[in-house]
Amino acid sequence: MAQVIVVTSGKGGVGKTTSSAAFATGLAQRGKKTVVIDFDVGLRNLDLIMGVERRVVFDIVNVIQGEAKLNQALIRDKRVDGLSILPASQTRDKDALTREGVQGIIEELSKEFDYILCDSPAGIEKGALLALYFADAAVVVTNPEVSSVRDSDRILGVLQSKSKRAEEGKEPVKQHLLLTRYDPARVERGEMLKLDDVLEILAIPLLGVIPESESVLKASNSGNPVILDSDSPAGQAYADAVARFLGEEKPHRFIEAEKKKGFFGRLFGGRAA
Amino acid sequence: MPESFRLRASNYSLLTLRLLTGRIEEVLPALGDQFQKAPGFLRFAPIAIGLDELGDDRVDFPALIQGLRALEILPIGVTGGTQMQRAAAAGAGLPTLRPAGQKETEVQAPAPVAAPPVAMNPPPAAPAPTPAPLAAAARTLVVEQNIRAGQRVHAQGADLVVIGTVNAGAEVIADGNVHIYGALRGRAVAGAGDDGEARIFAQIFDPELVAIAGFYAVRDGLSGTPIGRGAIVRLEGEQLRFSPIG
């Protein structure tokens, strides 16, 4: 049986799709057969971040409505073996998704894949509820900022009450915190919430801290998941997070501000990218 | 002498359990079945027992009360029925309730009872202190988890104990006292059934709003209170008072 992971946040723009793309790619890099589903019907982005937008023929709504077979809609990644993308529809809205339809897709994907990642839309409406309904595990993407933390708290409550596991009284959805866009220097200046503050409020295990990094935007615009950029701190941080998800022990990095550069460093050193 | 109490007439929406038979050995299992399907539904809800459909059936009220309490339903009185039935109920500690809008003189005759609206939420708290139901003291709802933004816990007719944090955007309500062994960062309402004696206790006091019996304070009004420390909130007259714990 495949494990179903929802990547969710409540709030928009915190890095769900970036994290979904990086996480799925990372799992596949480690030999896990992985498919990532874009649940943001109407605002599809995942295909752009994954760099497959020119190969989209059918999408999840076509499959649910019986207009295409699942295999016709799945896009195989050309960079990493065992990685597939199921894109969202650009032209429909979230009402085109049904619980039965999603269930059918997840059951069929379970036969072929080890991990099914569901990239949730923002909000707590139908699309987000369907994305998390079948989850075994949740990666809650949060920025070090009060409104993001509040919305993550809300979505954790929704996971506790509205997931299939909750409704059937099974073992609860396993929750992981992924703190993204973390800038230790701004934390030190008191402009961002501290990691410890976020952990205290949300009270779930920390999967990883992804530092704010220019490489993320560059990666998104070029359609290469940032985890493929193993030189960038963000790429390394995602690789660590995937390793931790698979049970490895990795010390957390990118939490402390870098030491002030010396005179020569300031003179010659560029920015960390 | 300072005023020590006030009597006010208040109207409440109550759920009525209309008995269709006097054989409570049939009523209780059927109720239990229904409640198993919806755990938490009506938990600690006060309820009136409607006797109109019974005819002359006799009811074993002590056993009925015991059975309902085991299901976490709190019977507080009876309505309708024959004089005999009402006397039996009164003997078991269930007074006769008058449906609102009826004159006192009509109470003698078994009157048709209009089904009251179902109210799961407390009526908006108005500053009209009435004695708390006696059963409240004996009841406590214990929640052993964090309460997250958007979640709402209501201990009807009971005290509420939260072992964990009440996060910002969450709401805890009790008809009795509220105890929070953790941080209170959201809203806490005690004495929601207009019990001005109720208090709020929090180990780390950092709330968005606190209210007792309808008197409330928002965070902006809480300067000078023990923010970030252990605190007790109680009502003195129409003023909320805040004192540190320990």
Short mmCIF file of N, CA, C and O in Angstrom, two decimals, chain A residues 82-147:
data_model
loop_
_atom_site.label_atom_id
_atom_site.label_comp_id
_atom_site.label_asym_id
_atom_site.label_seq_id
_atom_site.Cartn_x
_atom_site.Cartn_y
_atom_site.Cartn_z
N GLY A 82 11.09 7.08 -11.64
CA GLY A 82 10.08 6.70 -10.64
C GLY A 82 9.28 7.87 -10.14
O GLY A 82 8.57 7.75 -9.14
N LEU A 83 9.37 9.03 -10.79
CA LEU A 83 8.62 10.21 -10.36
C LEU A 83 7.57 10.57 -11.41
O LEU A 83 7.89 10.67 -12.60
N SER A 84 6.32 10.73 -10.98
CA SER A 84 5.25 11.11 -11.89
C SER A 84 4.47 12.28 -11.33
O SER A 84 4.44 12.49 -10.13
N ILE A 85 3.83 13.00 -12.23
CA ILE A 85 3.02 14.17 -11.85
C ILE A 85 1.62 13.98 -12.41
O ILE A 85 1.47 13.62 -13.58
N LEU A 86 0.62 14.22 -11.57
CA LEU A 86 -0.75 14.25 -12.06
C LEU A 86 -1.22 15.70 -11.96
O LEU A 86 -1.46 16.22 -10.87
N PRO A 87 -1.31 16.40 -13.09
CA PRO A 87 -1.60 17.84 -13.03
C PRO A 87 -3.06 18.14 -12.71
O PRO A 87 -3.94 17.29 -12.86
N ALA A 88 -3.27 19.37 -12.28
CA ALA A 88 -4.63 19.86 -12.06
C ALA A 88 -5.16 20.44 -13.36
O ALA A 88 -4.41 20.69 -14.30
N SER A 89 -6.46 20.68 -13.38
CA SER A 89 -7.05 21.31 -14.54
C SER A 89 -6.97 22.83 -14.37
O SER A 89 -7.10 23.34 -13.27
N GLN A 90 -6.73 23.51 -15.47
CA GLN A 90 -6.66 24.96 -15.41
C GLN A 90 -8.04 25.57 -15.62
O GLN A 90 -8.31 26.67 -15.15
N THR A 91 -8.90 24.84 -16.30
CA THR A 91 -10.13 25.44 -16.79
C THR A 91 -11.36 25.09 -15.96
O THR A 91 -12.41 25.66 -16.16
N ARG A 92 -11.23 24.16 -15.03
CA ARG A 92 -12.39 23.80 -14.22
C ARG A 92 -12.25 24.46 -12.86
O ARG A 92 -11.26 25.12 -12.58
N ASP A 93 -13.26 24.21 -11.99
CA ASP A 93 -13.08 24.63 -10.61
C ASP A 93 -13.16 23.41 -9.70
O ASP A 93 -13.32 22.28 -10.15
N LYS A 94 -13.04 23.69 -8.40
CA LYS A 94 -12.86 22.58 -7.47
C LYS A 94 -14.10 21.71 -7.32
O LYS A 94 -14.03 20.61 -6.80
N ASP A 95 -15.25 22.22 -7.79
CA ASP A 95 -16.45 21.39 -7.71
C ASP A 95 -16.35 20.18 -8.62
O ASP A 95 -17.13 19.23 -8.49
N ALA A 96 -15.41 20.22 -9.57
CA ALA A 96 -15.25 19.07 -10.45
C ALA A 96 -14.62 17.89 -9.72
O ALA A 96 -14.65 16.77 -10.21
N LEU A 97 -14.04 18.15 -8.54
CA LEU A 97 -13.45 17.06 -7.75
C LEU A 97 -14.54 16.41 -6.90
O LEU A 97 -15.36 17.10 -6.31
N THR A 98 -14.55 15.09 -6.87
CA THR A 98 -15.46 14.39 -5.97
C THR A 98 -14.65 13.45 -5.10
O THR A 98 -13.58 13.01 -5.48
N ARG A 99 -15.20 13.16 -3.91
CA ARG A 99 -14.49 12.27 -3.00
C ARG A 99 -14.33 10.87 -3.62
O ARG A 99 -13.27 10.27 -3.55
N GLU A 100 -15.38 10.40 -4.27
CA GLU A 100 -15.32 9.07 -4.88
C GLU A 100 -14.28 9.05 -6.00
O GLU A 100 -13.51 8.10 -6.14
N GLY A 101 -14.27 10.14 -6.78
CA GLY A 101 -13.31 10.22 -7.87
C GLY A 101 -11.89 10.21 -7.36
O GLY A 101 -11.03 9.49 -7.87
N VAL A 102 -11.62 11.01 -6.33
CA VAL A 102 -10.28 11.06 -5.76
C VAL A 102 -9.90 9.72 -5.16
O VAL A 102 -8.78 9.23 -5.33
N GLN A 103 -10.87 9.10 -4.49
CA GLN A 103 -10.60 7.79 -3.89
C GLN A 103 -10.19 6.78 -4.96
O GLN A 103 -9.22 6.04 -4.80
N GLY A 104 -10.91 6.78 -6.09
CA GLY A 104 -10.59 5.86 -7.18
C GLY A 104 -9.17 6.09 -7.68
O GLY A 104 -8.41 5.14 -7.90
N ILE A 105 -8.81 7.36 -7.84
CA ILE A 105 -7.47 7.68 -8.34
C ILE A 105 -6.40 7.22 -7.35
O ILE A 105 -5.40 6.60 -7.72
N ILE A 106 -6.63 7.49 -6.06
CA ILE A 106 -5.62 7.11 -5.06
C ILE A 106 -5.49 5.59 -4.97
O ILE A 106 -4.39 5.06 -4.88
N GLU A 107 -6.63 4.89 -5.07
CA GLU A 107 -6.55 3.43 -5.03
C GLU A 107 -5.76 2.89 -6.21
O GLU A 107 -4.95 1.98 -6.06
N GLU A 108 -6.00 3.48 -7.38
CA GLU A 108 -5.29 2.99 -8.56
C GLU A 108 -3.79 3.32 -8.48
O GLU A 108 -2.95 2.48 -8.80
N LEU A 109 -3.48 4.53 -8.01
CA LEU A 109 -2.07 4.92 -7.89
C LEU A 109 -1.36 4.06 -6.85
O LEU A 109 -0.16 3.79 -6.96
N SER A 110 -2.10 3.63 -5.82
CA SER A 110 -1.50 2.82 -4.75
C SER A 110 -0.87 1.55 -5.28
O SER A 110 0.06 1.01 -4.69
N LYS A 111 -1.43 1.05 -6.39
CA LYS A 111 -0.90 -0.22 -6.92
C LYS A 111 0.50 -0.03 -7.49
O LYS A 111 1.30 -0.94 -7.49
N GLU A 112 0.77 1.15 -7.99
CA GLU A 112 2.04 1.35 -8.69
C GLU A 112 3.09 2.08 -7.86
O GLU A 112 4.29 1.85 -8.02
N PHE A 113 2.63 2.97 -6.95
CA PHE A 113 3.58 3.88 -6.30
C PHE A 113 3.77 3.56 -4.82
O PHE A 113 2.91 2.95 -4.19
N ASP A 114 4.92 4.01 -4.28
CA ASP A 114 5.18 3.89 -2.85
C ASP A 114 4.61 5.09 -2.08
O ASP A 114 4.13 4.96 -0.97
N TYR A 115 4.72 6.27 -2.71
CA TYR A 115 4.26 7.48 -2.04
C TYR A 115 3.37 8.29 -2.98
O TYR A 115 3.68 8.46 -4.16
N ILE A 116 2.26 8.76 -2.43
CA ILE A 116 1.36 9.64 -3.18
C ILE A 116 1.33 10.97 -2.46
O ILE A 116 0.85 11.06 -1.32
N LEU A 117 1.89 12.01 -3.09
CA LEU A 117 1.89 13.33 -2.47
C LEU A 117 0.72 14.14 -2.99
O LEU A 117 0.51 14.22 -4.20
N CYS A 118 -0.04 14.74 -2.09
CA CYS A 118 -1.16 15.56 -2.51
C CYS A 118 -0.82 17.02 -2.22
O CYS A 118 -0.70 17.41 -1.05
N ASP A 119 -0.66 17.80 -3.27
CA ASP A 119 -0.33 19.22 -3.11
C ASP A 119 -1.64 19.97 -2.93
O ASP A 119 -2.40 20.15 -3.87
N SER A 120 -1.91 20.40 -1.69
CA SER A 120 -3.20 21.00 -1.37
C SER A 120 -3.29 22.45 -1.84
O SER A 120 -2.31 23.17 -1.82
N PRO A 121 -4.48 22.88 -2.25
CA PRO A 121 -4.68 24.32 -2.44
C PRO A 121 -4.74 25.02 -1.08
O PRO A 121 -4.89 24.36 -0.05
N ALA A 122 -4.63 26.33 -1.08
CA ALA A 122 -4.77 27.09 0.16
C ALA A 122 -6.23 27.04 0.61
O ALA A 122 -7.11 26.65 -0.15
N GLY A 123 -6.46 27.49 1.83
CA GLY A 123 -7.83 27.55 2.33
C GLY A 123 -8.23 26.28 3.05
O GLY A 123 -7.42 25.36 3.24
N ILE A 124 -9.48 26.25 3.49
CA ILE A 124 -10.00 25.06 4.15
C ILE A 124 -11.29 24.63 3.48
O ILE A 124 -12.18 24.07 4.09
N GLU A 125 -11.41 24.96 2.19
CA GLU A 125 -12.61 24.59 1.46
C GLU A 125 -12.41 23.26 0.75
O GLU A 125 -11.46 22.55 0.96
N LYS A 126 -13.33 22.98 -0.15
CA LYS A 126 -13.45 21.64 -0.73
C LYS A 126 -12.13 21.06 -1.25
O LYS A 126 -11.78 19.93 -0.93
N GLY A 127 -11.40 21.85 -2.05
CA GLY A 127 -10.16 21.33 -2.63
C GLY A 127 -9.18 20.91 -1.55
O GLY A 127 -8.58 19.83 -1.60
N ALA A 128 -9.03 21.75 -0.54
CA ALA A 128 -8.10 21.45 0.55
C ALA A 128 -8.59 20.25 1.37
O ALA A 128 -7.81 19.39 1.77
N LEU A 129 -9.90 20.20 1.59
CA LEU A 129 -10.45 19.09 2.38
C LEU A 129 -10.26 17.76 1.65
O LEU A 129 -9.94 16.74 2.26
N LEU A 130 -10.44 17.78 0.32
CA LEU A 130 -10.26 16.54 -0.45
C LEU A 130 -8.79 16.14 -0.49
O LEU A 130 -8.46 14.95 -0.45
N ALA A 131 -7.91 17.14 -0.56
CA ALA A 131 -6.48 16.83 -0.62
C ALA A 131 -6.02 16.14 0.66
O ALA A 131 -5.14 15.28 0.63
N LEU A 132 -6.61 16.50 1.79
CA LEU A 132 -6.13 15.92 3.05
C LEU A 132 -6.95 14.72 3.49
O LEU A 132 -6.55 13.99 4.40
N TYR A 133 -8.11 14.49 2.84
CA TYR A 133 -9.04 13.48 3.37
C TYR A 133 -8.40 12.09 3.48
O TYR A 133 -8.57 11.40 4.47
N PHE A 134 -7.65 11.68 2.46
CA PHE A 134 -7.13 10.31 2.44
C PHE A 134 -5.73 10.20 3.03
O PHE A 134 -5.09 9.15 2.94
N ALA A 135 -5.24 11.28 3.64
CA ALA A 135 -3.83 11.32 4.05
C ALA A 135 -3.52 10.35 5.19
O ALA A 135 -4.31 10.15 6.11
N ASP A 136 -2.32 9.73 5.09
CA ASP A 136 -1.75 9.00 6.21
C ASP A 136 -0.80 9.90 6.99
O ASP A 136 -0.61 9.73 8.18
N ALA A 137 -0.18 10.83 6.27
CA ALA A 137 0.76 11.76 6.90
C ALA A 137 0.53 13.14 6.31
O ALA A 137 0.01 13.27 5.21
N ALA A 138 0.89 14.15 7.08
CA ALA A 138 0.73 15.52 6.60
C ALA A 138 2.04 16.27 6.80
O ALA A 138 2.68 16.15 7.84
N VAL A 139 2.43 17.00 5.77
CA VAL A 139 3.54 17.94 5.91
C VAL A 139 2.91 19.32 5.95
O VAL A 139 2.33 19.77 4.96
N VAL A 140 2.98 19.96 7.10
CA VAL A 140 2.35 21.27 7.27
C VAL A 140 3.41 22.34 7.02
O VAL A 140 4.36 22.46 7.78
N VAL A 141 3.22 23.07 5.94
CA VAL A 141 4.20 24.08 5.52
C VAL A 141 3.82 25.41 6.19
O VAL A 141 2.70 25.88 6.06
N THR A 142 4.77 25.98 6.91
CA THR A 142 4.50 27.18 7.69
C THR A 142 5.63 28.18 7.51
O THR A 142 6.79 27.79 7.47
N ASN A 143 5.28 29.45 7.42
CA ASN A 143 6.29 30.52 7.43
C ASN A 143 6.41 31.05 8.86
O ASN A 143 5.44 30.99 9.62
N PRO A 144 7.57 31.60 9.20
CA PRO A 144 7.74 32.12 10.57
C PRO A 144 7.04 33.47 10.73
O PRO A 144 7.67 34.50 10.91
N GLU A 145 5.73 33.41 10.69
CA GLU A 145 4.94 34.64 10.65
C GLU A 145 3.59 34.33 11.30
O GLU A 145 3.06 33.22 11.11
N VAL A 146 3.01 35.26 12.06
CA VAL A 146 1.86 34.90 12.90
C VAL A 146 0.66 34.38 12.12
O VAL A 146 0.02 33.41 12.53
N SER A 147 0.33 35.00 10.99
CA SER A 147 -0.88 34.55 10.30
C SER A 147 -0.68 33.16 9.71
O SER A 147 -1.61 32.34 9.71
#
